[in-house]
Amino acid sequence: GVLLTDTSRLLLRYDLGKIPPGQKIVHAELSVLVHGTSGPAPRFYLWRMLAEWGRGVCYLYRMIENGKELEWTKPGAGANAADRAARPTEIVRVKKTGVQTINVTEDVQIWYSKAAPNFGWSITVEDPGSAVHFASPVWAYQGSWTLRITYEPEAAETRK
């Protein structure tokens, strides 16, 4: 599993390439599996990432490119409006363990329309003394980490 505290992050990205061109994103939801929590009023934040990240990503570096370590603006991808969006997509208060479903329609619309590049999301715990334990996105049971997107063809403009 993945234990997140105020000093750790989880980055994830889904490929939207299978959505055919000319579609309208109607609804999108991300489901994540929470195994446990600790601390007062546990919650986690989902942030749309603004900075590219990749091979070699860690708390200090967003990637290693041509042998050079490229730093985050703020360690842990924590710079609002630089590493991540100015505001979180959602703040999820964990009332009970299990699958948590988050509306991510706006983020997927932004990426699909190419208004911003798809650098995925960061999941964080911002409150000192709190922790959220997630099932591993790689090893969890099928369907526990899913992005469901509903789309339909863009309506053709009607001319009078």
Coordinates of C-alpha atoms in Angstrom, one line a residue:
G1 CA 0.0 0.0 0.0
V2 CA 0.8 3.7 0.0
L3 CA 0.9 5.6 3.3
L4 CA 0.5 9.4 2.7
T5 CA 1.4 12.0 5.4
D6 CA 2.2 15.7 5.1
T7 CA 5.7 14.8 3.8
S8 CA 4.8 12.3 1.1
R9 CA 2.9 12.5 -2.3
L10 CA 1.4 10.1 -4.7
L11 CA 1.5 11.0 -8.4
L12 CA -0.7 9.4 -11.0
R13 CA -1.6 9.9 -14.6
Y14 CA -4.0 8.3 -17.0
D15 CA -3.6 8.2 -20.8
L16 CA -6.6 9.9 -22.5
G17 CA -5.5 8.8 -25.9
K18 CA -8.3 6.3 -26.3
I19 CA -11.0 9.0 -26.3
P20 CA -11.8 9.6 -30.0
P21 CA -11.5 13.1 -31.4
G22 CA -14.5 15.4 -31.5
Q23 CA -16.0 14.3 -28.2
K24 CA -17.6 16.3 -25.4
I25 CA -16.5 15.1 -21.9
V26 CA -19.8 14.8 -20.0
H27 CA -18.6 13.4 -16.7
A28 CA -15.4 11.9 -15.2
E29 CA -14.7 10.4 -11.9
L30 CA -11.6 9.0 -10.2
S31 CA -12.0 6.2 -7.7
V32 CA -9.3 5.4 -5.2
L33 CA -9.2 2.8 -2.5
V34 CA -8.5 3.9 1.1
H35 CA -7.5 1.1 3.5
G36 CA -7.1 3.2 6.7
T37 CA -6.6 6.6 8.3
S38 CA -5.1 8.2 11.4
G39 CA -5.2 11.6 13.0
P40 CA -8.0 14.1 13.5
A41 CA -10.5 14.5 10.7
P42 CA -8.4 12.7 8.1
R43 CA -8.6 14.0 4.5
F44 CA -6.6 14.0 1.3
Y45 CA -6.3 16.5 -1.5
L46 CA -6.3 15.8 -5.2
W47 CA -4.3 18.4 -7.3
R48 CA -4.1 18.8 -11.1
M49 CA -0.4 18.9 -11.9
L50 CA 1.0 21.8 -13.9
A51 CA 4.6 20.6 -14.2
E52 CA 5.9 17.6 -16.2
W53 CA 7.3 14.7 -14.2
G54 CA 8.7 11.4 -15.2
R55 CA 11.7 9.1 -14.8
G56 CA 13.5 9.7 -11.6
V57 CA 10.6 11.6 -9.9
C58 CA 10.9 12.0 -6.2
Y59 CA 10.2 14.5 -3.4
L60 CA 13.0 16.9 -4.6
Y61 CA 13.0 16.2 -8.3
R62 CA 10.3 16.1 -10.9
M63 CA 12.5 14.1 -13.3
I64 CA 16.0 13.3 -14.5
E65 CA 16.5 14.3 -18.1
N66 CA 19.8 13.7 -19.9
G67 CA 21.5 13.0 -16.5
K68 CA 20.3 16.3 -15.1
E69 CA 18.0 16.4 -12.0
L70 CA 15.1 18.9 -12.6
E71 CA 13.8 20.2 -9.4
W72 CA 10.2 20.9 -8.4
T73 CA 9.5 24.6 -7.8
K74 CA 8.9 23.6 -4.2
P75 CA 9.8 20.2 -2.8
G76 CA 7.1 17.6 -3.0
A77 CA 5.5 19.4 -6.0
G78 CA 4.0 21.8 -3.5
A79 CA 4.1 25.1 -5.3
N80 CA 0.5 26.2 -6.1
A81 CA 0.1 27.7 -9.6
A82 CA 3.6 26.3 -10.5
D83 CA 4.0 22.6 -9.7
R84 CA 0.2 22.1 -9.2
A85 CA -3.0 24.0 -9.7
A86 CA -3.7 27.0 -7.6
R87 CA -6.5 25.2 -5.8
P88 CA -7.2 21.4 -5.3
T89 CA -9.6 19.6 -7.6
E90 CA -11.1 18.2 -4.5
I91 CA -10.5 17.8 -0.8
V92 CA -11.8 14.4 0.3
R93 CA -12.8 14.0 3.9
V94 CA -12.5 10.3 4.7
K95 CA -15.5 9.3 6.8
K96 CA -15.0 5.6 6.3
T97 CA -12.5 3.4 4.5
G98 CA -13.2 1.9 1.1
V99 CA -13.4 3.3 -2.4
Q100 CA -13.5 7.1 -2.5
T101 CA -15.0 8.6 -5.7
I102 CA -13.9 12.1 -6.9
N103 CA -15.5 14.2 -9.6
V104 CA -12.7 15.1 -12.0
T105 CA -14.8 16.3 -14.9
E106 CA -13.2 19.7 -15.1
D107 CA -9.6 18.4 -15.1
V108 CA -10.4 15.8 -17.9
Q109 CA -12.1 18.5 -20.0
I110 CA -9.0 20.7 -19.7
W111 CA -6.7 17.9 -20.7
Y112 CA -8.9 16.6 -23.5
S113 CA -9.5 20.0 -25.0
K114 CA -5.7 20.6 -24.9
A115 CA -6.2 23.7 -22.8
A116 CA -3.4 22.3 -20.6
P117 CA -1.1 19.3 -20.9
N118 CA -2.1 16.1 -19.0
F119 CA 0.5 15.9 -16.3
G120 CA -1.9 13.9 -14.1
W121 CA -2.7 14.4 -10.4
S122 CA -0.9 14.6 -7.1
I123 CA -2.6 13.2 -4.0
T124 CA -1.5 14.8 -0.8
V125 CA -2.2 14.9 2.9
E126 CA -1.7 18.5 4.1
D127 CA -2.5 18.2 7.8
P128 CA 0.4 17.4 10.1
G129 CA -0.4 14.4 12.3
S130 CA -2.8 12.9 9.8
A131 CA -2.2 10.0 7.5
V132 CA -4.2 8.2 4.8
H133 CA -3.3 4.6 3.8
F134 CA -4.2 3.8 0.2
A135 CA -4.2 0.4 -1.5
S136 CA -1.4 0.3 -4.1
P137 CA -2.6 1.5 -7.5
V138 CA -0.5 -1.2 -9.0
W139 CA -1.4 -4.2 -6.8
A140 CA -4.9 -3.4 -5.7
Y141 CA -7.9 -5.4 -6.9
Q142 CA -9.3 -4.6 -10.3
G143 CA -11.5 -1.5 -10.3
S144 CA -10.2 -0.1 -7.0
W145 CA -8.2 2.6 -8.9
T146 CA -10.2 3.7 -11.9
L147 CA -10.9 6.7 -14.0
R148 CA -14.3 6.5 -15.6
I149 CA -15.1 9.0 -18.4
T150 CA -18.4 9.5 -20.0
Y151 CA -18.3 11.3 -23.4
E152 CA -20.5 11.9 -26.4
P153 CA -20.0 13.4 -29.9
E154 CA -19.9 17.2 -30.0
A155 CA -23.2 18.4 -31.2
A156 CA -22.9 19.9 -34.8
E157 CA -23.7 23.5 -34.9
T158 CA -27.1 24.2 -36.5
R159 CA -27.3 27.0 -38.9
K160 CA -30.4 29.1 -39.8

